[in-house]
Tab-separated table of N, CA and C in Angstrom:
chain	number	residue	atom	x	y	z
A	17	MET	N	12.887	1.095	3.383
A	17	MET	CA	11.918	1.538	2.292
A	17	MET	C	11.682	2.986	2.620
A	18	LYS	N	11.515	3.839	1.533
A	18	LYS	CA	11.100	5.225	1.553
A	18	LYS	C	9.631	5.213	1.731
A	19	THR	N	9.323	6.211	2.658
A	19	THR	CA	7.752	6.520	2.779
A	19	THR	C	7.364	7.850	2.060
A	20	PHE	N	6.201	7.878	1.982
A	20	PHE	CA	5.548	8.964	1.195
A	20	PHE	C	5.665	10.443	1.983
A	21	ASP	N	6.303	11.477	1.482
A	21	ASP	CA	6.612	12.588	2.242
A	21	ASP	C	5.860	13.818	1.732
A	22	ASP	N	5.421	13.785	0.521
A	22	ASP	CA	4.554	14.906	-0.151
A	22	ASP	C	3.666	14.280	-1.056
A	23	THR	N	2.955	15.251	-1.842
A	23	THR	CA	1.912	14.834	-2.634
A	23	THR	C	2.432	14.313	-4.074
A	24	ASN	N	3.742	14.639	-4.289
A	24	ASN	CA	4.373	14.207	-5.633
A	24	ASN	C	5.285	13.129	-5.270
A	25	LEU	N	4.984	11.993	-5.929
A	25	LEU	CA	5.935	10.775	-5.634
A	25	LEU	C	7.133	10.786	-6.516
A	26	SER	N	8.326	10.423	-5.890
A	26	SER	CA	9.391	10.203	-6.654
A	26	SER	C	9.475	8.674	-7.331
A	27	LEU	N	10.234	8.447	-8.086
A	27	LEU	CA	10.516	7.181	-8.709
A	27	LEU	C	10.818	6.124	-7.608
A	28	ILE	N	11.696	6.591	-6.554
A	28	ILE	CA	12.034	5.883	-5.522
A	28	ILE	C	10.948	5.569	-4.546
A	29	GLN	N	10.096	6.491	-4.270
A	29	GLN	CA	8.929	6.206	-3.358
A	29	GLN	C	8.020	5.340	-4.004
A	30	ALA	N	7.629	5.498	-5.282
A	30	ALA	CA	6.731	4.590	-5.951
A	30	ALA	C	7.167	3.278	-6.039
A	31	ALA	N	8.605	3.109	-6.290
A	31	ALA	CA	9.235	1.634	-6.312
A	31	ALA	C	9.078	1.072	-5.049
A	32	SER	N	9.253	1.738	-3.986
A	32	SER	CA	9.261	1.147	-2.557
A	32	SER	C	7.866	0.744	-2.281
A	33	ALA	N	6.866	1.585	-2.590
A	33	ALA	CA	5.391	1.224	-2.373
A	33	ALA	C	5.032	-0.029	-3.147
A	34	TYR	N	5.457	0.020	-4.432
A	34	TYR	CA	5.014	-1.249	-5.377
A	34	TYR	C	5.830	-2.459	-4.880
A	35	ALA	N	7.115	-2.333	-4.381
A	35	ALA	CA	7.875	-3.434	-3.810
A	35	ALA	C	7.178	-4.055	-2.748
A	36	ALA	N	6.608	-3.198	-1.841
A	36	ALA	CA	5.893	-3.596	-0.626
A	36	ALA	C	4.738	-4.506	-1.021
A	37	LEU	N	4.018	-4.233	-2.179
A	37	LEU	CA	2.830	-4.834	-2.506
A	37	LEU	C	3.352	-5.994	-3.569
A	38	GLY	N	4.570	-6.404	-3.572
A	38	GLY	CA	4.996	-7.384	-4.503
A	38	GLY	C	4.945	-8.753	-3.917
A	39	SER	N	4.145	-8.924	-2.953
A	39	SER	CA	4.002	-10.155	-2.356
A	39	SER	C	2.572	-10.494	-2.379
A	40	GLU	N	2.201	-11.653	-2.509
A	40	GLU	CA	0.827	-12.120	-2.573
A	40	GLU	C	0.148	-11.882	-1.180
A	41	GLN	N	0.931	-12.260	-0.219
A	41	GLN	CA	0.556	-12.212	1.244
A	41	GLN	C	0.132	-10.614	1.533
A	42	ARG	N	1.195	-9.790	1.151
A	42	ARG	CA	0.839	-8.260	1.465
A	42	ARG	C	-0.144	-7.653	0.715
A	43	LEU	N	-0.205	-7.986	-0.467
A	43	LEU	CA	-1.356	-7.439	-1.243
A	43	LEU	C	-2.598	-8.073	-0.604
A	44	SER	N	-2.826	-9.289	-0.169
A	44	SER	CA	-4.052	-9.782	0.352
A	44	SER	C	-4.382	-9.024	1.670
A	45	LEU	N	-3.229	-8.761	2.487
A	45	LEU	CA	-3.438	-7.982	3.619
A	45	LEU	C	-3.937	-6.485	3.453
A	46	LEU	N	-3.463	-6.005	2.424
A	46	LEU	CA	-3.931	-4.518	2.055
A	46	LEU	C	-5.150	-4.599	1.565
A	47	ARG	N	-5.748	-5.599	0.688
A	47	ARG	CA	-7.021	-5.713	0.160
A	47	ARG	C	-8.047	-5.838	1.178
A	48	ARG	N	-7.692	-6.566	2.270
A	48	ARG	CA	-8.578	-6.925	3.288
A	48	ARG	C	-8.718	-5.786	4.074
A	49	LEU	N	-7.543	-4.911	4.445
A	49	LEU	CA	-7.774	-3.662	5.144
A	49	LEU	C	-8.513	-2.581	4.503
A	50	THR	N	-8.403	-2.581	3.064
A	50	THR	CA	-9.262	-1.764	2.168
A	50	THR	C	-10.710	-2.104	2.512
A	51	ARG	N	-10.926	-3.276	2.414
A	51	ARG	CA	-12.420	-3.625	2.713
A	51	ARG	C	-12.887	-3.075	4.099
A	52	ALA	N	-11.981	-3.205	5.189
A	52	ALA	CA	-12.470	-3.065	6.474
A	52	ALA	C	-12.607	-1.412	6.538
A	53	GLY	N	-12.313	-0.591	5.739
A	53	GLY	CA	-12.337	0.885	5.845
A	53	GLY	C	-11.555	1.494	6.784
A	54	ASP	N	-11.905	2.720	7.202
A	54	ASP	CA	-11.094	3.440	8.100
A	54	ASP	C	-10.993	2.948	9.513
A	55	GLN	N	-12.023	2.193	9.894
A	55	GLN	CA	-11.845	1.579	11.398
A	55	GLN	C	-10.702	0.422	11.502
A	56	GLY	N	-10.384	-0.052	10.266
A	56	GLY	CA	-9.367	-1.062	10.321
A	56	GLY	C	-9.755	-2.300	10.966
A	57	MET	N	-8.763	-3.237	11.240
A	57	MET	CA	-8.989	-4.459	11.962
A	57	MET	C	-8.094	-4.852	12.987
A	58	ASN	N	-8.294	-5.495	14.042
A	58	ASN	CA	-7.097	-6.032	14.827
A	58	ASN	C	-6.285	-7.004	14.181
A	59	ILE	N	-5.109	-7.250	14.850
A	59	ILE	CA	-4.369	-8.201	14.215
A	59	ILE	C	-4.764	-9.672	14.114
A	60	GLY	N	-5.461	-10.032	15.245
A	60	GLY	CA	-6.019	-11.384	15.067
A	60	GLY	C	-7.100	-11.712	14.053
A	61	ALA	N	-8.014	-10.756	13.809
A	61	ALA	CA	-9.041	-10.760	13.046
A	61	ALA	C	-8.384	-10.710	11.429
A	62	LEU	N	-7.411	-9.831	11.388
A	62	LEU	CA	-6.718	-9.761	10.100
A	62	LEU	C	-6.048	-11.021	9.673
A	63	GLY	N	-5.299	-11.585	10.666
A	63	GLY	CA	-4.647	-12.932	10.432
A	63	GLY	C	-5.683	-13.996	10.003
A	64	ALA	N	-6.725	-14.068	10.824
A	64	ALA	CA	-7.786	-15.003	10.465
A	64	ALA	C	-8.471	-14.875	9.152
A	65	ALA	N	-8.656	-13.642	8.664
A	65	ALA	CA	-9.250	-13.300	7.305
A	65	ALA	C	-8.273	-13.678	6.130
A	66	THR	N	-6.968	-13.591	6.510
A	66	THR	CA	-6.098	-13.707	5.356
A	66	THR	C	-5.266	-15.019	5.555
A	67	GLU	N	-5.427	-15.906	6.599
A	67	GLU	CA	-4.920	-17.098	6.782
A	67	GLU	C	-3.419	-16.938	7.104
A	68	LEU	N	-3.052	-15.814	7.695
A	68	LEU	CA	-1.695	-15.609	8.092
A	68	LEU	C	-1.681	-15.469	9.530
A	69	SER	N	-0.615	-15.777	10.187
A	69	SER	CA	-0.496	-15.680	11.648
A	69	SER	C	0.972	-15.476	12.189
A	70	GLY	N	1.057	-15.213	13.488
A	70	GLY	CA	2.391	-15.239	13.971
A	70	GLY	C	3.404	-14.198	13.322
A	71	ALA	N	4.591	-14.787	13.402
A	71	ALA	CA	5.694	-13.964	12.785
A	71	ALA	C	5.597	-13.655	11.352
A	72	ASN	N	5.008	-14.561	10.677
A	72	ASN	CA	4.712	-14.244	9.159
A	72	ASN	C	3.670	-13.002	8.990
A	73	LEU	N	2.710	-12.989	9.739
A	73	LEU	CA	1.847	-11.871	9.825
A	73	LEU	C	2.541	-10.615	10.038
A	74	THR	N	3.302	-10.583	11.238
A	74	THR	CA	3.941	-9.536	11.632
A	74	THR	C	4.962	-8.986	10.697
A	75	HIS	N	5.778	-9.845	10.162
A	75	HIS	CA	6.727	-9.456	9.130
A	75	HIS	C	5.994	-8.754	7.926
A	76	HIS	N	5.021	-9.246	7.378
A	76	HIS	CA	4.352	-8.577	6.269
A	76	HIS	C	3.674	-7.331	6.621
A	77	LEU	N	3.242	-7.116	7.862
A	77	LEU	CA	2.496	-5.765	8.273
A	77	LEU	C	3.541	-4.882	8.452
A	78	LYS	N	4.843	-5.318	8.999
A	78	LYS	CA	5.876	-4.210	9.066
A	78	LYS	C	6.301	-3.832	7.780
A	79	ILE	N	6.428	-4.423	6.754
A	79	ILE	CA	6.735	-3.998	5.545
A	79	ILE	C	5.697	-2.981	4.860
A	80	LEU	N	4.476	-3.477	5.014
A	80	LEU	CA	3.561	-2.451	4.563
A	80	LEU	C	3.507	-0.997	5.414
A	81	ALA	N	3.857	-1.251	6.755
A	81	ALA	CA	3.873	-0.035	7.444
A	81	ALA	C	5.046	0.940	7.037
A	82	GLN	N	6.191	0.256	6.987
A	82	GLN	CA	7.432	0.846	6.573
A	82	GLN	C	7.215	1.568	5.177
A	83	ALA	N	6.451	0.909	4.280
A	83	ALA	CA	6.293	1.658	3.067
A	83	ALA	C	5.264	2.717	3.061
A	84	GLY	N	4.596	2.868	4.312
A	84	GLY	CA	3.601	4.071	4.461
A	84	GLY	C	2.246	3.729	4.028
A	85	LEU	N	2.068	2.453	3.814
A	85	LEU	CA	0.799	1.967	3.206
A	85	LEU	C	-0.364	1.589	4.204
A	86	ILE	N	0.190	1.167	5.326
A	86	ILE	CA	-0.762	0.926	6.473
A	86	ILE	C	-0.179	1.621	7.722
A	87	LYS	N	-1.202	1.758	8.758
A	87	LYS	CA	-0.829	2.282	9.893
A	87	LYS	C	-1.259	1.447	11.078
A	88	GLN	N	-0.521	1.335	12.097
A	88	GLN	CA	-1.066	0.503	13.198
A	88	GLN	C	-1.148	1.399	14.530
A	89	THR	N	-2.224	1.047	15.262
A	89	THR	CA	-2.475	1.967	16.526
A	89	THR	C	-2.843	0.907	17.668
A	90	ARG	N	-2.479	1.252	18.771
A	90	ARG	CA	-2.873	0.420	20.055
A	90	ARG	C	-4.298	0.915	20.395
A	91	GLN	N	-5.164	0.007	20.665
A	91	GLN	CA	-6.412	0.197	21.478
A	91	GLN	C	-6.444	-0.793	22.456
A	92	GLY	N	-6.182	-0.266	23.609
A	92	GLY	CA	-6.184	-1.233	24.856
A	92	GLY	C	-5.070	-2.262	24.553
A	93	ARG	N	-5.514	-3.531	24.618
A	93	ARG	CA	-4.429	-4.556	24.547
A	93	ARG	C	-4.288	-4.987	23.027
A	94	SER	N	-5.167	-4.341	22.211
A	94	SER	CA	-5.139	-4.877	20.641
A	94	SER	C	-4.308	-3.844	19.919
A	95	THR	N	-3.920	-4.321	18.782
A	95	THR	CA	-3.263	-3.416	17.682
A	95	THR	C	-4.218	-3.494	16.537
A	96	ILE	N	-4.562	-2.422	16.174
A	96	ILE	CA	-5.469	-2.064	15.078
A	96	ILE	C	-4.531	-1.792	13.762
A	97	CYS	N	-4.849	-2.442	12.673
A	97	CYS	CA	-4.156	-2.069	11.519
A	97	CYS	C	-5.256	-1.407	10.394
A	98	ALA	N	-4.866	-0.434	9.837
A	98	ALA	CA	-5.666	0.207	8.808
A	98	ALA	C	-4.871	0.801	7.754
A	99	VAL	N	-5.569	1.012	6.498
A	99	VAL	CA	-5.021	1.670	5.456
A	99	VAL	C	-4.450	3.067	5.942
A	100	ALA	N	-3.255	3.352	5.647
A	100	ALA	CA	-2.595	4.713	6.189
A	100	ALA	C	-3.428	5.880	5.581
A	101	ASP	N	-3.664	5.817	4.413
A	101	ASP	CA	-4.293	6.995	3.651
A	101	ASP	C	-4.634	6.694	2.263
A	102	TYR	N	-5.912	6.858	1.992
A	102	TYR	CA	-6.421	6.385	0.774
A	102	TYR	C	-5.792	7.238	-0.615
A	103	ALA	N	-5.375	8.563	0.004
A	103	ALA	CA	-4.847	9.431	-1.072
A	103	ALA	C	-3.584	8.767	-1.512
A	104	THR	N	-2.766	8.095	-0.656
A	104	THR	CA	-1.663	7.396	-1.107
A	104	THR	C	-1.874	6.526	-2.363
A	105	PHE	N	-2.902	5.732	-2.263
A	105	PHE	CA	-3.104	4.821	-3.514
A	105	PHE	C	-3.605	5.697	-4.676
A	106	LYS	N	-4.170	6.808	-4.535
A	106	LYS	CA	-4.478	7.675	-5.655
A	106	LYS	C	-3.071	8.228	-6.163
A	107	ARG	N	-2.325	8.540	-5.324
A	107	ARG	CA	-0.949	9.046	-5.868
A	107	ARG	C	-0.130	7.855	-6.585
A	108	LEU	N	-0.303	6.753	-6.105
A	108	LEU	CA	0.416	5.532	-6.756
A	108	LEU	C	-0.244	5.350	-8.166
A	109	ASN	N	-1.483	5.403	-8.211
A	109	ASN	CA	-2.127	5.305	-9.513
A	109	ASN	C	-1.812	6.424	-10.456
A	110	ASP	N	-1.960	7.564	-9.897
A	110	ASP	CA	-1.531	8.906	-10.699
A	110	ASP	C	-0.149	8.750	-11.161
A	111	PHE	N	0.744	8.184	-10.285
A	111	PHE	CA	2.161	8.101	-10.746
A	111	PHE	C	2.365	7.326	-12.085
A	112	LEU	N	1.676	6.164	-12.116
A	112	LEU	CA	1.675	5.351	-13.321
A	112	LEU	C	0.984	5.928	-14.453
A	113	LEU	N	-0.241	6.592	-14.147
A	113	LEU	CA	-0.999	7.041	-15.200
A	113	LEU	C	-0.663	8.553	-15.745
A	114	ALA	N	0.160	9.195	-15.100
A	114	ALA	CA	0.506	10.523	-15.272
A	114	ALA	C	1.192	10.726	-16.822
A	115	GLU	N	1.755	9.740	-17.256
A	115	GLU	CA	2.350	9.705	-18.585
A	115	GLU	C	1.663	8.821	-19.588
A	116	CYS	N	0.436	8.383	-19.334
A	116	CYS	CA	-0.252	7.508	-20.207
A	116	CYS	C	-0.380	8.038	-21.474
A	117	CYS	N	0.137	7.089	-22.489
A	117	CYS	CA	0.092	7.445	-23.880
A	117	CYS	C	0.829	8.686	-24.374
A	118	ALA	N	1.729	9.076	-23.470
A	118	ALA	CA	2.546	10.479	-23.874
A	118	ALA	C	3.286	9.928	-25.121
A	119	ASP	N	3.933	8.775	-25.210
A	119	ASP	CA	4.685	8.585	-26.570
A	119	ASP	C	3.906	8.421	-27.748
A	120	LEU	N	2.424	8.219	-27.720
A	120	LEU	CA	1.787	8.019	-28.904
A	120	LEU	C	1.781	9.276	-29.804
A	121	GLU	N	1.720	10.469	-29.096
A	121	GLU	CA	1.775	11.617	-29.927
A	121	GLU	C	3.193	11.944	-30.510
A	122	GLU	N	4.176	11.540	-29.885
A	122	GLU	CA	5.501	11.615	-30.253
A	122	GLU	C	5.603	10.731	-31.577
A	123	HIS	N	5.137	9.570	-31.725
A	123	HIS	CA	5.314	8.769	-32.706
A	123	HIS	C	4.410	9.260	-33.940
A	124	LYS	N	3.271	9.827	-33.641
A	124	LYS	CA	2.487	10.325	-34.851
A	124	LYS	C	3.158	11.370	-35.763
A	125	HIS	N	3.843	12.247	-34.960
A	125	HIS	CA	4.467	13.461	-35.405
A	125	HIS	C	6.010	13.110	-36.110
A	126	GLY	N	6.591	12.092	-35.463
A	126	GLY	CA	7.951	11.793	-35.792
A	126	GLY	C	7.999	10.910	-36.933
């Protein structure tokens, strides 16, 4: 998966991020991490909050991390997961909304 490398998303980067969110479990994980804020959550608490555990949880977190949507850091014996960058979500929304209604003007004059 492509990660975010600048402030302007390419179609490939946006598709990669949206593909990572194309799972109910991953979307649930990301929503829960968004609720947790910048401090994030340890993996055990995150699994309990989303009813995911073990290899399934690890798999989904890996996909979100590879897409650049979350970050994972070690704190002692715990792994803390958090939203990587809230600006990323703004760029994703901006990507979709950048051309909002652009074709409407074209049809009025055509």
